[in-house]
């Protein structure tokens, strides 16, 4: 759980080593972290992961619900996408 200077908290940077994937390790990590995390809880992810995080109670956050940190990140991601620096769109998601 990563706190930001604007008061927001992010579920950030989870990864599972290849040989341990498909054992629901990430799902258990997310569940345990969400049990202790303050709300709202934010995360950023590639658009292809939207449905995965929706299963954990997250939804795409509209612009008006974003804290300062996530507004900046979303703007930067939009610029990178427009320049074709990244292949997927980035989403900011929220769980209340």
N, CA, C and O of each residue as an XYZ file, in Angstrom:
384
protein
N       0.858     -1.167      0.000
C       0.000      0.000      0.000
C       0.900      1.224      0.000
O       1.765      1.380      0.862
N       0.685      2.070     -0.963
C       1.577      3.215     -1.167
C       0.805      4.513     -0.903
O      -0.107      4.851     -1.658
N       1.162      5.246      0.168
C       0.515      6.537      0.421
C       1.142      7.628     -0.451
O       2.333      7.592     -0.757
N       0.313      8.594     -0.840
C       0.788      9.726     -1.633
C       0.594     11.019     -0.844
O      -0.217     11.078      0.081
N       1.340     12.040     -1.215
C       1.328     13.309     -0.469
C      -0.032     14.002     -0.490
O      -0.304     14.843      0.367
N      -0.894     13.661     -1.457
C      -2.215     14.282     -1.510
C      -3.234     13.557     -0.619
O      -4.415     13.906     -0.611
N      -2.771     12.549      0.130
C      -3.647     11.810      1.036
C      -4.218     10.532      0.450
O      -4.820      9.741      1.175
N      -4.043     10.315     -0.833
C      -4.565      9.099     -1.461
C      -3.654      7.918     -1.144
O      -2.477      8.086     -0.828
N      -4.227      6.722     -1.235
C      -3.471      5.492     -1.011
C      -3.675      4.589     -2.220
O      -4.785      4.457     -2.735
N      -2.588      3.973     -2.661
C      -2.605      3.168     -3.881
C      -2.236      1.717     -3.583
O      -1.307      1.439     -2.826
N      -2.973      0.813     -4.186
C      -2.571     -0.589     -4.240
C      -1.596     -0.651     -5.402
O      -1.992     -0.555     -6.563
N      -0.310     -0.811     -5.080
C       0.712     -0.602     -6.106
C       1.587     -1.830     -6.319
O       1.933     -2.534     -5.371
N       1.935     -2.072     -7.568
C       3.012     -2.961     -7.991
C       3.024     -4.345     -7.359
O       3.907     -4.668     -6.565
N       2.065     -5.136     -7.708
C       2.068     -6.538     -7.306
C       2.602     -7.374     -8.458
O       2.303     -7.110     -9.623
N       3.386     -8.376     -8.125
C       3.886     -9.292     -9.150
C       4.066    -10.667     -8.519
O       4.402    -10.790     -7.342
N       3.836    -11.685     -9.320
C       4.030    -13.063     -8.876
C       5.038    -13.709     -9.827
O       4.897    -13.623    -11.047
N       6.041    -14.348     -9.265
C       7.066    -15.033    -10.050
C       6.384    -16.079    -10.942
O       5.453    -16.763    -10.518
N       6.857    -16.185    -12.155
C       6.230    -17.027    -13.177
C       5.870    -18.421    -12.678
O       4.745    -18.871    -12.891
N       6.781    -19.105    -12.031
C       6.491    -20.485    -11.632
C       5.441    -20.606    -10.530
O       4.993    -21.712    -10.230
N       5.043    -19.495     -9.927
C       4.010    -19.531     -8.885
C       2.675    -18.943     -9.346
O       1.753    -18.792     -8.543
N       2.569    -18.614    -10.624
C       1.319    -18.043    -11.149
C       0.236    -19.106    -11.239
O       0.514    -20.303    -11.177
N      -1.002    -18.651    -11.386
C      -2.188    -19.513    -11.490
C      -2.439    -20.317    -10.218
O      -2.991    -21.417    -10.264
N      -2.026    -19.755     -9.084
C      -2.290    -20.380     -7.788
C      -3.077    -19.430     -6.879
O      -3.191    -19.665     -5.676
N      -3.615    -18.364     -7.462
C      -4.408    -17.353     -6.748
C      -3.602    -16.582     -5.704
O      -4.166    -16.032     -4.759
N      -2.290    -16.547     -5.879
C      -1.437    -15.813     -4.946
C      -1.736    -14.317     -5.016
O      -1.889    -13.665     -3.983
N      -1.820    -13.775     -6.222
C      -2.121    -12.339     -6.377
C      -3.479    -12.013     -5.779
O      -3.633    -10.991     -5.111
N      -4.459    -12.866     -6.010
C      -5.804    -12.627     -5.469
C      -5.775    -12.602     -3.941
O      -6.450    -11.781     -3.319
N      -4.999    -13.494     -3.340
C      -4.899    -13.509     -1.874
C      -4.147    -12.285     -1.356
O      -4.512    -11.716     -0.327
N      -3.098    -11.885     -2.067
C      -2.385    -10.662     -1.675
C      -3.322     -9.456     -1.716
O      -3.376     -8.667     -0.773
N      -4.052     -9.325     -2.809
C      -4.986     -8.202     -2.955
C      -6.026     -8.227     -1.851
O      -6.300     -7.200     -1.229
N      -6.605     -9.386     -1.607
C      -7.634     -9.524     -0.568
C      -7.100     -9.126      0.806
O      -7.761     -8.394      1.543
N      -5.909     -9.606      1.151
C      -5.321     -9.274      2.454
C      -4.979     -7.793      2.573
O      -5.206     -7.187      3.620
N      -4.440     -7.213      1.518
C      -4.122     -5.784      1.550
C      -5.383     -4.931      1.629
O      -5.416     -3.926      2.337
N      -6.423     -5.339      0.895
C      -7.666     -4.567      0.921
C      -8.338     -4.627      2.293
O      -9.064     -3.705      2.666
N      -8.106     -5.691      3.036
C      -8.693     -5.828      4.370
C      -8.142     -4.785      5.342
O      -8.814     -4.428      6.310
N      -6.932     -4.297      5.096
C      -6.319     -3.316      5.998
C      -6.198     -1.923      5.384
O      -5.805     -0.977      6.066
N      -6.531     -1.794      4.117
C      -6.343     -0.517      3.411
C      -7.460      0.468      3.732
O      -8.617      0.079      3.889
N      -7.100      1.753      3.828
C      -8.138      2.772      3.967
C      -8.894      2.926      2.653
O      -8.423      2.490      1.604
N     -10.054      3.541      2.714
C     -10.847      3.817      1.512
C     -10.975      5.324      1.357
O     -11.020      6.036      2.360
N     -11.034      5.818      0.164
C     -10.953      5.061     -1.075
C      -9.535      4.547     -1.312
O      -8.558      5.133     -0.847
N      -9.449      3.453     -2.036
C      -8.184      2.849     -2.415
C      -8.087      2.901     -3.931
O      -9.018      2.496     -4.627
N      -6.981      3.390     -4.442
C      -6.782      3.551     -5.884
C      -5.791      2.517     -6.404
O      -5.024      1.927     -5.643
N      -5.825      2.314     -7.705
C      -4.776      1.574     -8.386
C      -4.712      2.038     -9.822
O      -5.681      2.575    -10.360
N      -3.566      1.828    -10.436
C      -3.419      2.080    -11.868
C      -3.096      0.748    -12.521
O      -2.367     -0.073    -11.964
N      -3.647      0.548    -13.706
C      -3.384     -0.709    -14.419
C      -3.619     -0.509    -15.910
O      -4.213      0.479    -16.342
N      -3.136     -1.474    -16.680
C      -3.426     -1.474    -18.110
C      -4.898     -1.815    -18.306
O      -5.479     -2.549    -17.507
N      -5.492     -1.290    -19.351
C      -6.924     -1.504    -19.588
C      -7.296     -2.978    -19.708
O      -8.433     -3.345    -19.412
N      -6.373     -3.825    -20.132
C      -6.670     -5.253    -20.269
C      -6.877     -5.932    -18.915
O      -7.369     -7.059    -18.860
N      -6.510     -5.260    -17.825
C      -6.688     -5.829    -16.488
C      -7.938     -5.313    -15.773
O      -8.176     -5.654    -14.614
N      -8.725     -4.504    -16.451
C      -9.906     -3.913    -15.831
C     -10.831     -4.966    -15.208
O     -11.211     -4.834    -14.045
N     -11.190     -5.983    -15.945
C     -12.142     -6.973    -15.426
C     -11.558     -7.745    -14.242
O     -12.299     -8.137    -13.341
N     -10.251     -7.967    -14.230
C      -9.627     -8.650    -13.094
C      -9.830     -7.839    -11.811
O     -10.249     -8.380    -10.788
N      -9.534     -6.545    -11.873
C      -9.658     -5.719    -10.672
C     -11.117     -5.441    -10.320
O     -11.426     -5.212     -9.151
N     -12.000     -5.454    -11.279
C     -13.430     -5.320    -10.973
C     -13.894     -6.479    -10.094
O     -14.774     -6.298     -9.253
N     -13.323     -7.650    -10.275
C     -13.656     -8.804     -9.437
C     -13.287     -8.574     -7.971
O     -13.810     -9.241     -7.078
N     -12.392     -7.633     -7.737
C     -11.956     -7.307     -6.383
C     -12.653     -6.051     -5.842
O     -12.284     -5.543     -4.784
N     -13.646     -5.562     -6.563
C     -14.418     -4.424     -6.075
C     -13.991     -3.063     -6.588
O     -14.520     -2.044     -6.143
N     -13.048     -3.023     -7.512
C     -12.619     -1.751     -8.093
C     -13.498     -1.400     -9.283
O     -14.096     -2.270     -9.916
N     -13.564     -0.115     -9.570
C     -14.245      0.378    -10.771
C     -13.380      1.488    -11.352
O     -12.555      2.076    -10.654
N     -13.577      1.767    -12.639
C     -12.834      2.864    -13.266
C     -13.272      4.166    -12.605
O     -14.466      4.442    -12.486
N     -12.307      4.953    -12.183
C     -12.590      6.208    -11.484
C     -12.778      7.341    -12.485
O     -11.896      7.590    -13.308
N     -13.924      8.035    -12.424
C     -14.089      9.200    -13.289
C     -13.155     10.334    -12.845
O     -12.744     10.402    -11.687
N     -12.841     11.192    -13.765
C     -11.900     12.303    -13.526
C     -12.215     13.075    -12.244
O     -11.301     13.432    -11.501
N     -13.476     13.331    -11.981
C     -13.852     14.154    -10.816
C     -13.603     13.453     -9.477
O     -13.659     14.100     -8.431
N     -13.331     12.159     -9.489
C     -13.052     11.427     -8.248
C     -11.559     11.209     -8.017
O     -11.164     10.587     -7.030
N     -10.741     11.713     -8.915
C      -9.299     11.487     -8.806
C      -8.633     12.512     -7.902
O      -8.932     13.704     -7.959
N      -7.724     12.023     -7.068
C      -6.880     12.905     -6.285
C      -5.800     13.466     -7.220
O      -5.622     12.984     -8.338
N      -5.095     14.477     -6.747
C      -4.097     15.178     -7.556
C      -3.076     14.232     -8.184
O      -2.790     14.342     -9.376
N      -2.528     13.316     -7.410
C      -1.511     12.397     -7.923
C      -2.035     11.620     -9.132
O      -1.346     11.496    -10.144
N      -3.248     11.102     -9.019
C      -3.796     10.266    -10.086
C      -4.255     11.079    -11.294
O      -4.278     10.562    -12.411
N      -4.618     12.334    -11.087
C      -4.902     13.211    -12.233
C      -3.645     13.400    -13.074
O      -3.694     13.351    -14.303
N      -2.523     13.615    -12.400
C      -1.249     13.796    -13.113
C      -0.847     12.522    -13.855
O      -0.443     12.576    -15.016
N      -0.958     11.392    -13.186
C      -0.590     10.113    -13.805
C      -1.467      9.838    -15.021
O      -0.974      9.396    -16.059
N      -2.765     10.099    -14.893
C      -3.674      9.851    -16.007
C      -3.349     10.761    -17.192
O      -3.400     10.325    -18.342
N      -3.020     12.006    -16.918
C      -2.652     12.938    -17.981
C      -1.380     12.485    -18.683
O      -1.314     12.499    -19.912
N      -0.376     12.085    -17.924
C       0.879     11.600    -18.497
C       0.639     10.351    -19.339
O       1.191     10.227    -20.432
N      -0.177      9.431    -18.844
C      -0.482      8.206    -19.592
C      -1.187      8.533    -20.903
O      -0.942      7.880    -21.917
N      -2.057      9.535    -20.891
C      -2.736      9.952    -22.114
C      -1.766     10.484    -23.147
O      -1.897     10.198    -24.337
N      -0.793     11.258    -22.696
C       0.227     11.793    -23.603
C       1.054     10.653    -24.202
O       1.290     10.623    -25.410
N       1.491      9.723    -23.362
C       2.290      8.587    -23.849
C       1.509      7.729    -24.827
O       2.060      7.235    -25.811
N       0.229      7.554    -24.556
C      -0.623      6.777    -25.456
C      -0.777      7.496    -26.794
O      -0.706      6.867    -27.849
N      -0.989      8.814    -26.754
C      -1.147      9.594    -27.982
C       0.126      9.565    -28.829
O       0.069      9.615    -30.058
N       1.261      9.485    -28.162
C       2.544      9.427    -28.871
C       2.910      8.001    -29.281
O       3.961      7.769    -29.879
N       2.042      7.057    -28.957
C       2.246      5.634    -29.264
C       3.485      5.066    -28.586
O       4.135      4.161    -29.108
N       3.803      5.615    -27.406
C       4.915      5.113    -26.616
C       4.495      3.842    -25.874
O       5.320      2.970    -25.602
N       3.207      3.750    -25.553
C       2.665      2.564    -24.880
C       1.577      1.958    -25.760
O       0.922      2.660    -26.530
N       1.394      0.643    -25.634
C       0.416     -0.058    -26.470
C      -0.977     -0.102    -25.858
O      -1.970     -0.089    -26.586
N      -1.065     -0.153    -24.554
C      -2.354     -0.236    -23.874
C      -2.673      1.083    -23.212
O      -1.777      1.861    -22.884
N      -3.959      1.330    -23.016
C      -4.365      2.483    -22.240
C      -4.191      2.163    -20.771
O      -4.287      1.007    -20.361
N      -3.936      3.187    -19.985
C      -3.821      3.017    -18.553
C      -5.104      3.478    -17.898
O      -5.677      4.493    -18.295
N      -5.557      2.747    -16.905
C      -6.749      3.110    -16.155
C      -6.376      3.475    -14.733
O      -5.409      2.954    -14.177
N      -7.150      4.372    -14.154
C      -7.102      4.604    -12.711
C      -8.412      4.029    -12.194
O      -9.497      4.374    -12.664
N      -8.280      3.139    -11.212
C      -9.465      2.495    -10.651
C      -9.549      2.834     -9.166
O      -8.558      3.204     -8.536
N     -10.757      2.697     -8.624
C     -11.008      3.064     -7.227
C     -11.888      2.012     -6.570
O     -12.757      1.423     -7.212
N     -11.653      1.786     -5.295
C     -12.498      0.914     -4.492
C     -12.874      1.701     -3.246
O     -12.011      2.237     -2.550
N     -14.177      1.764     -2.973
C     -14.636      2.553     -1.814
C     -15.051      1.669     -0.674
O     -15.461      2.167      0.375
